[in-house]
XYZ file of C-alpha atoms in Angstrom:
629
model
C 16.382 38.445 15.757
C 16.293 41.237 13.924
C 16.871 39.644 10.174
C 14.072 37.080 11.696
C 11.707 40.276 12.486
C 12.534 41.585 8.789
C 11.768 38.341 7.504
C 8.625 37.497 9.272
C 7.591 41.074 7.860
C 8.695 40.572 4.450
C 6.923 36.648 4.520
C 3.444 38.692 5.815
C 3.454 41.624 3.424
C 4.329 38.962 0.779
C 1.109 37.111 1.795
C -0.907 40.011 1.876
C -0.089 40.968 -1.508
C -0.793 37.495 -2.862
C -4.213 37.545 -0.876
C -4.803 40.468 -2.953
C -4.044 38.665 -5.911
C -6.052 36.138 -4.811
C -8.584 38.321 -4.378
C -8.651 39.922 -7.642
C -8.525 36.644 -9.505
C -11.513 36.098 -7.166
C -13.256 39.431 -8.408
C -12.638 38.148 -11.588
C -14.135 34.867 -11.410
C -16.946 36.794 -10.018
C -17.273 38.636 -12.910
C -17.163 35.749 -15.360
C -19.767 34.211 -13.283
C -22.059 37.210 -13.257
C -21.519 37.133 -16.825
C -22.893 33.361 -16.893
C -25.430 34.075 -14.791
C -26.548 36.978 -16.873
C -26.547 34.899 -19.659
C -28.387 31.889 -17.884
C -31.223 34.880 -16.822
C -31.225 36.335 -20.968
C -34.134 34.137 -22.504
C -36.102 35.443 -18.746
C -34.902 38.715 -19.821
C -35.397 38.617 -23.425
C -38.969 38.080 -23.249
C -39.116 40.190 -20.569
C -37.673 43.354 -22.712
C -39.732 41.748 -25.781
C -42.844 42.801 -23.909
C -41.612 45.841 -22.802
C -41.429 46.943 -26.506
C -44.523 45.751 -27.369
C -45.935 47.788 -24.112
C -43.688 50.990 -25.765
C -44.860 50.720 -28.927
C -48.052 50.708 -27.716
C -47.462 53.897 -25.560
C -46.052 55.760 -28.468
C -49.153 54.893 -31.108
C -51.580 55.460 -27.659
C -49.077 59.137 -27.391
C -49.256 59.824 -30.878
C -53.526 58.587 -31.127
C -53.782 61.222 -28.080
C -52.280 64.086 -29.633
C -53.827 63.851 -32.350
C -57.252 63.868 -30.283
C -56.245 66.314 -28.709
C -55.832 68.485 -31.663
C -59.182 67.631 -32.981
C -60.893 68.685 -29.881
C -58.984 72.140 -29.557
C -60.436 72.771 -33.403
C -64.143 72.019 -32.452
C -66.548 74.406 -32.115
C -68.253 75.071 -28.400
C -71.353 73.640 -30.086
C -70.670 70.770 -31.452
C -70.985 68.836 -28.193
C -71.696 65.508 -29.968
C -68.379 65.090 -31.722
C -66.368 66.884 -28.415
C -68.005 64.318 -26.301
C -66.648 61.564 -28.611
C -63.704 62.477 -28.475
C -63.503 63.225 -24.983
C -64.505 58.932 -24.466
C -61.572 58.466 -27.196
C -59.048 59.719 -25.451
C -60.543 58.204 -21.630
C -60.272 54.877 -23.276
C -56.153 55.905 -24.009
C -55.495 57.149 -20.977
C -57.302 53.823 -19.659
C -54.698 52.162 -21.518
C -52.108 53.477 -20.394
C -52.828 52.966 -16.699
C -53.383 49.332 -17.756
C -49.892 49.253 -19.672
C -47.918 50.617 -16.355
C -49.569 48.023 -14.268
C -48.697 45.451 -16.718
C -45.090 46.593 -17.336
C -44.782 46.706 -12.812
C -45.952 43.561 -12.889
C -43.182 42.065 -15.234
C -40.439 44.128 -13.572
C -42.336 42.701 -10.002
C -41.710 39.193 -11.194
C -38.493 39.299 -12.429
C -37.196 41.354 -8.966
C -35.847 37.522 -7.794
C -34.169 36.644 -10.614
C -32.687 39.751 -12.370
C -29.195 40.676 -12.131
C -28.339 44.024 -11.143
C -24.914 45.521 -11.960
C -23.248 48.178 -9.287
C -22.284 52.044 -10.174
C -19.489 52.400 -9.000
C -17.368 55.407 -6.787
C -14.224 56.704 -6.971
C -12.864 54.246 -4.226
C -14.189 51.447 -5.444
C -17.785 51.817 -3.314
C -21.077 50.914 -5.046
C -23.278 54.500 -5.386
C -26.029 52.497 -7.200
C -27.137 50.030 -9.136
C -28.530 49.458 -12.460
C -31.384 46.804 -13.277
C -32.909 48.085 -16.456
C -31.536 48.532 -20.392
C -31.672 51.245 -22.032
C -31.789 51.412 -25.826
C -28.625 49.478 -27.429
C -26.750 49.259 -24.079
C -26.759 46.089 -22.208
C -27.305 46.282 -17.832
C -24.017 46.127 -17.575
C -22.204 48.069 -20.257
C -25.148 50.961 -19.484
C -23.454 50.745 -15.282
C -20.499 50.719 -16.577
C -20.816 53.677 -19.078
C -22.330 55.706 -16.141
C -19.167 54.862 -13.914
C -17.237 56.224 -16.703
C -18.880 59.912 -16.906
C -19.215 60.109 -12.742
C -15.317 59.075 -12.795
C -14.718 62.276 -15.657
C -16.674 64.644 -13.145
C -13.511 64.538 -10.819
C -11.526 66.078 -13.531
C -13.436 69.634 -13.203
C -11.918 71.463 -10.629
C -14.498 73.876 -10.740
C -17.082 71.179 -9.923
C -19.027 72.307 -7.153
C -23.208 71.352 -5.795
C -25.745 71.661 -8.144
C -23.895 71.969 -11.026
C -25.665 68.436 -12.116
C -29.029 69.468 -13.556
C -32.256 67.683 -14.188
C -33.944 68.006 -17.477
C -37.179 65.965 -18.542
C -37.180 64.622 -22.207
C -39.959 62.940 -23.773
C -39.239 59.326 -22.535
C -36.617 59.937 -19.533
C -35.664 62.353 -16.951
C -31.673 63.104 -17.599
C -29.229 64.099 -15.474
C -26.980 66.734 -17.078
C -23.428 68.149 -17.126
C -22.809 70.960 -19.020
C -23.762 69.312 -22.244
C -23.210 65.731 -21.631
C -25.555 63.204 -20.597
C -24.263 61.220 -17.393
C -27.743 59.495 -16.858
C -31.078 59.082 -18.691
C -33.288 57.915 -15.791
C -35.847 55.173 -17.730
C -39.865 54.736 -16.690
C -38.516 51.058 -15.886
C -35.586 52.183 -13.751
C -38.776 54.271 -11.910
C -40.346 51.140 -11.437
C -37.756 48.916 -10.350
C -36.826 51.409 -7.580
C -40.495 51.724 -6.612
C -40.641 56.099 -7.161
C -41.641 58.193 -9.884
C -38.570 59.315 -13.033
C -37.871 62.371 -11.499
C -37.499 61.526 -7.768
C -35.035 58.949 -8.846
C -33.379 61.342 -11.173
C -32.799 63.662 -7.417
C -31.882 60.652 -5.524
C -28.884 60.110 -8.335
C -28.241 63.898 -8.277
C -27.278 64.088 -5.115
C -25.444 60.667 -4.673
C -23.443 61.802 -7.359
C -22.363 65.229 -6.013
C -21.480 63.960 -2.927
C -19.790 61.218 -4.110
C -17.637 64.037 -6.016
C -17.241 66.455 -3.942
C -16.107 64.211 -0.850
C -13.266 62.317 -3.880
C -12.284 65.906 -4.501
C -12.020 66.748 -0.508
C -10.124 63.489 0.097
C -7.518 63.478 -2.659
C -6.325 67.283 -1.825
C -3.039 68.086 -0.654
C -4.047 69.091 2.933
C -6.091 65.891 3.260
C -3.231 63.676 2.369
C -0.394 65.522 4.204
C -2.811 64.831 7.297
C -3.206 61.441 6.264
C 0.134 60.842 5.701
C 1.047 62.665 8.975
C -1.149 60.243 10.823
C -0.094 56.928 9.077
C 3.310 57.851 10.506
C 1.993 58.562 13.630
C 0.529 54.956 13.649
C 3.539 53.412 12.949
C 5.480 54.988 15.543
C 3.366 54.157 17.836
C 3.231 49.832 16.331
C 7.092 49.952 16.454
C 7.084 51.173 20.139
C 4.389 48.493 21.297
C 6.304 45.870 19.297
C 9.622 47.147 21.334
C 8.213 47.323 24.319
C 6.848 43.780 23.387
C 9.982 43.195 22.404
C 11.500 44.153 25.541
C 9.469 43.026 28.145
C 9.587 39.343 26.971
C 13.428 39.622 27.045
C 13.449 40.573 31.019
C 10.995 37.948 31.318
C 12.710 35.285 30.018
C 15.841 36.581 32.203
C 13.456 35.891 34.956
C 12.956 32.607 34.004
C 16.929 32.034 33.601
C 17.875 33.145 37.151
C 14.734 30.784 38.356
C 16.760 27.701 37.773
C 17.318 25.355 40.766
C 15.621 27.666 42.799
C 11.789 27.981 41.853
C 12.218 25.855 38.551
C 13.218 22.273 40.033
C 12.126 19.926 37.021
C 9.072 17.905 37.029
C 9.501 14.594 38.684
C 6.516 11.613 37.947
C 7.518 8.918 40.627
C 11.269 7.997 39.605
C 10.899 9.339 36.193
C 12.065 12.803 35.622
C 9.773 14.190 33.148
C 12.178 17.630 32.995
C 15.025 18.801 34.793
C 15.798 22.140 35.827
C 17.810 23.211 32.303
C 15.222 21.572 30.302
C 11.940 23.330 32.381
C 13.540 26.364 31.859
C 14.062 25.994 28.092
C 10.487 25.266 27.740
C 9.340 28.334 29.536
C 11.976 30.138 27.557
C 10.137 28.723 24.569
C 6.770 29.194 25.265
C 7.380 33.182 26.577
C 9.079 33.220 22.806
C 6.080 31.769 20.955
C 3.257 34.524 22.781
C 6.009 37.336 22.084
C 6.048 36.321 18.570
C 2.460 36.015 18.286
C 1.618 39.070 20.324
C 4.353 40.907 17.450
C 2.201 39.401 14.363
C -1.113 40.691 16.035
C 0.166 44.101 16.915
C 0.927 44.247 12.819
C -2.313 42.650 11.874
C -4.255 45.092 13.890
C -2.392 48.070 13.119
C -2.813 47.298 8.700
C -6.793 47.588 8.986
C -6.023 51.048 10.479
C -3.413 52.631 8.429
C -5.544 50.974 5.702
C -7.995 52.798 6.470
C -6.611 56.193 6.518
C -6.485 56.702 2.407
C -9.573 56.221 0.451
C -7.733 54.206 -2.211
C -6.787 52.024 0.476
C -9.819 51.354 2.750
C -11.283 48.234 0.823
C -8.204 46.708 2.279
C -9.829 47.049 5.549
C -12.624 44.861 4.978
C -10.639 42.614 3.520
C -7.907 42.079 6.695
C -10.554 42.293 8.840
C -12.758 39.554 6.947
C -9.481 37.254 7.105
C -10.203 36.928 11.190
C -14.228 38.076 11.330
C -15.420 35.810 8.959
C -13.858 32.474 10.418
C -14.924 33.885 13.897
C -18.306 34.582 12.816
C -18.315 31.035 11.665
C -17.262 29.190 14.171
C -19.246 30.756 16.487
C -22.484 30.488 14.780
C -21.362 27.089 14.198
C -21.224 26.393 18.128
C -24.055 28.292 18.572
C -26.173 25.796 15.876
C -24.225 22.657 17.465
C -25.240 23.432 21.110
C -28.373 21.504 20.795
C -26.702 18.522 19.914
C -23.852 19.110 22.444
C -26.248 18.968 24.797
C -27.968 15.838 24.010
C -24.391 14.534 23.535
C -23.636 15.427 27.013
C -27.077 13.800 28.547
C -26.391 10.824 26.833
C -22.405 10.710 28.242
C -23.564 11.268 31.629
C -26.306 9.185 31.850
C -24.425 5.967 30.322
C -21.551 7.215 32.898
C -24.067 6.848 36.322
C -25.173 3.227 34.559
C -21.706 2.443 34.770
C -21.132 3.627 37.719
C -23.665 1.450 39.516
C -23.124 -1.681 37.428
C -19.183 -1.298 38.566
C -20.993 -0.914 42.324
C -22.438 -4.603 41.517
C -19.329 -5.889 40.734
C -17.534 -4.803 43.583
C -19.338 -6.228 45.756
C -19.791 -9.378 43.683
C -16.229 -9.276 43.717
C -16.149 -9.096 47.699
C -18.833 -12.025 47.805
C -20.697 -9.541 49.716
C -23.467 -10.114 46.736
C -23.879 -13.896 45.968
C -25.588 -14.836 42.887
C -26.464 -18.485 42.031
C -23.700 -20.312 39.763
C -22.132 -16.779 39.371
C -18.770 -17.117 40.702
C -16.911 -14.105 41.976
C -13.616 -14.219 39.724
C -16.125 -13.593 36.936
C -17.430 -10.088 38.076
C -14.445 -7.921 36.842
C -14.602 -9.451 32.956
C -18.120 -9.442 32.740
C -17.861 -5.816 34.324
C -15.617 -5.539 31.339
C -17.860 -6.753 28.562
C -20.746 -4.879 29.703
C -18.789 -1.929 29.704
C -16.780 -2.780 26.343
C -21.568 -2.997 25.242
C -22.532 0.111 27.011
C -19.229 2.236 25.061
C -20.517 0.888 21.712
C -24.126 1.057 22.186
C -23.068 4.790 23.696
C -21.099 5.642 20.659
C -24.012 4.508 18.254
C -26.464 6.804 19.929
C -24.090 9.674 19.827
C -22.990 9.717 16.233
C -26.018 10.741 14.569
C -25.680 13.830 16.549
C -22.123 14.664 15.755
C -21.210 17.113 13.283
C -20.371 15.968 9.842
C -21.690 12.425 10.149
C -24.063 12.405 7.527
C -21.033 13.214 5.516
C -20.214 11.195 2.702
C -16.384 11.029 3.526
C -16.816 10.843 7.117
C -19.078 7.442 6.493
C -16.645 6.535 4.060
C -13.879 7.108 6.498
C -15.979 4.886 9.456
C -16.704 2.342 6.837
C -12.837 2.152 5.460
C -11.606 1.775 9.675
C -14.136 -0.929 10.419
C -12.925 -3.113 7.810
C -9.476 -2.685 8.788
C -10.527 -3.075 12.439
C -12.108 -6.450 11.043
C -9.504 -7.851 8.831
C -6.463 -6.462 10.813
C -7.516 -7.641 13.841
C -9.150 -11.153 13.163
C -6.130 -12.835 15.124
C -6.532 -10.770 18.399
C -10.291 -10.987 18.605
C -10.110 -14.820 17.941
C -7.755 -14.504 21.337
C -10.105 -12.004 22.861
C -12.592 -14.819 22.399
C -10.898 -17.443 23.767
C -9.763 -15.178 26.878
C -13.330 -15.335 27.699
C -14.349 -18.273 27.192
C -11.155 -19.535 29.534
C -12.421 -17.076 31.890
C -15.727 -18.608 32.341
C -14.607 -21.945 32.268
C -12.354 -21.422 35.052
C -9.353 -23.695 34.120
C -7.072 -21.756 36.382
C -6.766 -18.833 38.361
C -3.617 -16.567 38.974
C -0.949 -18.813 41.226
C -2.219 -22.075 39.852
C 0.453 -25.265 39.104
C -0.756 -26.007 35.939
C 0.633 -27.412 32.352
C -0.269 -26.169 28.895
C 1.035 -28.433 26.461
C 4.096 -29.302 27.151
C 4.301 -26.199 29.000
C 4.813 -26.766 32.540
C 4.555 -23.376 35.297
C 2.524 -21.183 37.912
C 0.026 -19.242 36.170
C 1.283 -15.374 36.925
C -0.869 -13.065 34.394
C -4.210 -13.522 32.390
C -5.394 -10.825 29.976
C -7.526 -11.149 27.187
C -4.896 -11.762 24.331
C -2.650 -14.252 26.752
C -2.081 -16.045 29.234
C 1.593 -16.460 31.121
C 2.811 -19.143 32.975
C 6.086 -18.982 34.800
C 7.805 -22.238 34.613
C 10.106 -24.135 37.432
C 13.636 -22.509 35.823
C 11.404 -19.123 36.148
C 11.142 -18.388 32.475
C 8.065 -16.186 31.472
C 6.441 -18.043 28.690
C 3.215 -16.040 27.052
C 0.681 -18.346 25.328
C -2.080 -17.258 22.903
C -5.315 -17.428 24.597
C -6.290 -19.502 21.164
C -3.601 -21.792 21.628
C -4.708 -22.346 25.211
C -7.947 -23.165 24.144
C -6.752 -25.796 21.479
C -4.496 -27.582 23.965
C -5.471 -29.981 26.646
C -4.658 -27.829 30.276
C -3.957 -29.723 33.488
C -4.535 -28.102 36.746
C -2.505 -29.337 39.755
C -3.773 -26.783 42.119
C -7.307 -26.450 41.833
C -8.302 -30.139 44.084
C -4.447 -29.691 46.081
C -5.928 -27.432 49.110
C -8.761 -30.342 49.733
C -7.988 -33.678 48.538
C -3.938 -33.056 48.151
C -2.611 -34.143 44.417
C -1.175 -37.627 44.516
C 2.521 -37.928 43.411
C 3.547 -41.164 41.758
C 6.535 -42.524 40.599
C 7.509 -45.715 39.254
C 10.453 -48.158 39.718
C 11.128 -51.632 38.190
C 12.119 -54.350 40.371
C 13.521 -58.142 39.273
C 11.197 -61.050 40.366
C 13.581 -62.263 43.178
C 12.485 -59.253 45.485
C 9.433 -60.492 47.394
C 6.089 -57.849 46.825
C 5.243 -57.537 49.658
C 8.993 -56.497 50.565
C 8.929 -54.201 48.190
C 5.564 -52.148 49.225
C 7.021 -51.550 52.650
C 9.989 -50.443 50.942
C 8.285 -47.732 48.838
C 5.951 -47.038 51.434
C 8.607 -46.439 54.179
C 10.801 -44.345 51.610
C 7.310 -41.952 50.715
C 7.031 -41.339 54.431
C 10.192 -40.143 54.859
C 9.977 -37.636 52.193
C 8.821 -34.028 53.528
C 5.987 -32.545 52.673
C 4.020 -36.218 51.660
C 0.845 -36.356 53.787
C 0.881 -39.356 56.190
C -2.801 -39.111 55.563
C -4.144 -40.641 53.216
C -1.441 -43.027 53.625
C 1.169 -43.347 50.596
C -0.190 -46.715 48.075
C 1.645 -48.763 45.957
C 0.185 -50.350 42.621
C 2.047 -53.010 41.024
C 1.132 -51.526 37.223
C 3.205 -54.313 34.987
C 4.615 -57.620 34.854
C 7.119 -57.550 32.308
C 9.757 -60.149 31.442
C 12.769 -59.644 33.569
C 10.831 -57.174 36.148
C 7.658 -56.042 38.086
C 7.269 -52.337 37.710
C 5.500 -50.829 41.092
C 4.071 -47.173 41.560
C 4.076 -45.595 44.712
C 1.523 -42.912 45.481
C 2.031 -40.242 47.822
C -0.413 -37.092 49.063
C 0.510 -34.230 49.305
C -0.637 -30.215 49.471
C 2.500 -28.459 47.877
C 2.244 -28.719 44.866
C 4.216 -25.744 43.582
C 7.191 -28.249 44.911
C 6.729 -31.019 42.883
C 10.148 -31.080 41.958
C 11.802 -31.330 45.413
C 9.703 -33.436 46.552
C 9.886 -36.012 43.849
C 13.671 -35.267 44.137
C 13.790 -36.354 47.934
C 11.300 -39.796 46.958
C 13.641 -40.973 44.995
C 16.347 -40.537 47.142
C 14.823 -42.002 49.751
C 13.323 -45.024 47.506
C 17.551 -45.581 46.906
C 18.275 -44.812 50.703
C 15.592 -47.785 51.489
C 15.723 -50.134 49.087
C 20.203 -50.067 49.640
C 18.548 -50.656 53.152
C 16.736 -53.661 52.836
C 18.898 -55.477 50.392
C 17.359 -54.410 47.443
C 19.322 -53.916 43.848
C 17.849 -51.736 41.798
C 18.097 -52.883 37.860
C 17.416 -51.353 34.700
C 15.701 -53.240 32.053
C 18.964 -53.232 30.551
C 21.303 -54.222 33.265
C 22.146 -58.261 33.102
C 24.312 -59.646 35.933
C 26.067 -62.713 37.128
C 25.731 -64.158 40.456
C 28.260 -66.650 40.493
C 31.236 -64.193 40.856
C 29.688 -60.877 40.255
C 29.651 -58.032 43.182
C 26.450 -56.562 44.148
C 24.999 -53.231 43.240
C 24.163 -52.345 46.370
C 26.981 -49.360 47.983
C 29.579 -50.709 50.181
C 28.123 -48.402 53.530
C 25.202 -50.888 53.266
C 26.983 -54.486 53.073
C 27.852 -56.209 55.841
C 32.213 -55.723 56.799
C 32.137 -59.746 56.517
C 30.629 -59.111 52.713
C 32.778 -60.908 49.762
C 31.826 -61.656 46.616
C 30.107 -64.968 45.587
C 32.788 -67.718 43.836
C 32.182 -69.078 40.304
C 30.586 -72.091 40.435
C 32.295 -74.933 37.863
C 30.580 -77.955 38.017
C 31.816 -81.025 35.688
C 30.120 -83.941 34.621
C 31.344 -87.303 33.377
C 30.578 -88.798 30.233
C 30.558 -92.332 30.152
């Protein structure tokens, strides 16, 4: 367990590290696709930064016009009021200007606020202090945020750094931010005006984000503040490895628990006669389910615990975000997700329920269809529970069509492509089973048989015992089960011996050939006498005999016989023609093939001995001899 623990640790740290490579190739891509979209935004920006040149140059020949003005009116005399008021309306028309070129200039930085890319300044830990949306002489956006990143990163290097040693000096153009003597921003009039303030209130406002930025680095990275950190990480991890051993532990005395529970509280599952799990097997599922939560109560101890010790260095705590994005961010997600599906739920469930009360009450006709405790014209009651079944096999599909517009992801390309693909595989796998399908209706309606029915198929001769939609099964007289296609069914002639039995009685009939020496008449009573003795032939209607052929060497005669059994057909045609042999040895009757030829004149009867008279011998040959003259 304890190589698996080391493993399992090894596998996670192993995956965190590769999320952070992951991640970085991430930050990269992010950075070549700033780049493109900084390049996509350079013809907005060009002419953009083409008309704030024109509106510079202007400013500096309006500057330089003004000075010069300015000059002029210092070297006038106090009486020459003429020329001093000219110039006075010279230089109200520049600064006129000039209020018109700021407007115009905040009006093209106002319409590009949408589009323009702004690059971050970034910390000492990675944080963003500001950003940057403006250019400044040869330096692009983003090589002038990261230039500044550079010089705030060298500020950590003084030791001596303290507050308000940054200091603020105004230059003709911008308001600079100063260290000793370098330059670590030059705060532009456009900078001004894309963060809505005047040069040198954003020149304070980057002051002091700076400082602090440097002075809380140089608090954080000191020895004290990392033997505490350190101190506390440790802490942390004591305290992870005694929850997980405590974890640890109490799982083990459960699952001891569980052990000593066998045969006594732990007795398997039993479904009817099948047993679903014995004792040994229950309690190796417990065992293994009180193994999966310790093992996932272990892996969430550790994955709550990195965010923290994380978050204890500075170099460290964008780590934090990170972890804890891994399980907020699919969270968030899912439930906003629900939260945006719940109207649709909703309807989903008012249409399920609804369809399942229509059900409900249709099944509540066809129970008592079923019970003939509803009677419908020409609607028989053996056809309630299949067209229950169709209508239900409708409502499910009519159901389903009203649902799916609501479910989520089915105005998805794939996910029509998907129901497309299964409903032609439906159609073309299954063109065999729905041509049965049909015909299991159609037999159902048509009522050729019911369950228990004598009938033959074919040449398929048995007691109906199951009919289903695909087949239907017939038992035959040597009880073998033979299934039949419902199609096949339908394409074969069907003969039903029980369906007129209970009423009129099915008429047996058998035939036997007799020679032309046995008087007709003789022979009805014969047959007649040998159908009444058979059990189970109705005495009324009273057996029949038809005399169906007159053939060359016999007469063949049916005899017809009632009867209500008719799931004994076999015995009872077995016993008739016993009894026709019993009768017809009786009354001195020989029963011949077609084939059979014999003699009189010296030949001994066919009838059985127990029937001939004791006195019986067999005829003489008779030789007669004639003369010739």
């Amino acid at each position: 367990m304890k190589l698996f623990s080391r493993l399992l640790l090894f596998v996670f740290f192993t995956q965190l590290g590769y999320s952070q490579d992951k991640n970085e190739k991430k930050e990269s891509q992010a950075v070549q696709v700033a780049r493109q979209v900084d390049s996509a935004n350079s013809a907005v920006l060009n002419a953009y930064n083409q008309k704030l040149r024109d509106l510079e140059l202007q400013r500096i020949k309006d500057s330089t016009a003004q000075a010069k003005l300015q000059n002029q009116l210092e070297k006038l005399s106090t009486t020459d009021n003429i020329q001093k008021s000219k110039l006075l309306n010279q230089l109200k028309e520049i600064s006129e200007k000039e209020t018109q070129r700021f407007e115009a200039k905040k009006r093209a930085i106002d319409s590009l606020r949408k589009t323009a890319k702004s690059f971050p300044v970034k910390g000492f830990f990675n944080d963003t202090l500001f950003v940057i949306y403006s250019k400044l002489g040869s330096f692009s956006v983003k090589d002038r945020a990261d230039a500044i990143t550079n010089r705030i990163e060298k500020l950590s290097e003084s030791y001596q750094f303290k507050k308000d040693n940054l200091q603020i000096s105004e230059s003709e153009s911008t308001v600079d931010l100063i260290f000793g003597e370098s330059i670590i921003i030059s705060v532009s009039e456009n900078d001004a005006i894309w963060n809505n303030t005047s040069k040198k209130e954003l020149a304070q406002k980057y002051k002091e984000i700076i400082e602090n930025a440097v002075i809380r680095y140089q608090a954080e990275t000191s020895f004290e503040t990392l033997g505490k950190e350190i101190a506390l990480a440790l802490f942390i991890i004591l305290v992870v490895g005694a929850i997980i051993y405590f974890i640890r532990r109490g799982f083990r005395l459960l699952n001891e628990k569980i052990s000593s529970q066998e045969g006594k509280f732990l007795k398997g599952i039993t479904i009817k006669n099948y047993t679903l799990f014995d004792a040994a097997r229950q309690v190796k599922v417990f065992v293994a389910v009180s193994n999966f939560v310790k093992w996932v109560l272990t892996i969430i101890t550790i994955y709550l615990s990195l965010p923290i010790l994380f978050g204890i260095f500075p170099w460290t705590k964008h780590f934090t975000n990170t972890l804890i994005g891994y399980i907020k961010s699919p969270a968030v997600k899912i439930i906003m997700g629900v939260w945006g599906y719940l109207p649709n739920l909703i309807t989903i469930i008012v249409i399920v329920v609804f369809f399942r009360y229509v059900l409900r009450f249709i099944y509540f006709l066809k129970t008592e269809v079923e019970n003939e405790k509803l009677q419908l014209s020409g609607f028989y009651p053996d056809w309630a529970n299949p067209t229950y079944q169709i209508i239900k096999v409708i409502l499910y599909a009519f159901m389903a069509i009203v649902i799916f517009p609501y479910l989520p992801g089915s105005d998805s390309p794939i996910f029509q492509g998907v129901s497309v693909f299964l409903g032609v595989l439906f159609t073309f796998g299954s063109s065999g089973s729905l041509s049965n399908v049909v015909a299991g209706l159609v037999l159902t309606y048509m009522r050729l048989f019911t369950i228990g029915d004598r009938v033959k198929i074919g040449e398929v001769l048995g007691d109906v015992i199951e009919k289903s939609m695909l087949v239907t099964r017939v038992r035959t007289i040597k009880n073998e089960i033979i299934s039949i296609p419902n199609s096949t069914v339908m394409n074969s002639h069907t003969i039903n011996y029980s369906s007129d039995a209970p009423k009129n009685g099915l008429i047996l009939h058998t035939t036997i050939t007799i020679g032309y020496d046995v008087p007709w008449k003789k022979m009805h009573e014969t047959l007649i006498e040998a159908a009444l003795r058979t059990e189970m032939i109705q005495e009324t209607p009273a057996p029949f005999v038809l005399q169906t052929s007159l053939d060359d060497f016999y007469v063949s005669y049916q005899i017809n016989a009632y009867t209500k059994e008719v799931g004994k057909q076999a015995i009872i045609y077995s016993n008739l023609h016993a009894n026709i042999q019993d009768c017809c040895n009786e009354n001195g009757i020989e029963i011949l093939s077609p084939h059979y030829r014999a003699a009189r004149d010296g030949s001994h009867t066919t009838i059985p001995e127990d029937y001939l008279d004791k006195n019986y011998q067999a005829p003489k040959f008779n030789v007669s001899l004639s003369k010739e003259e």
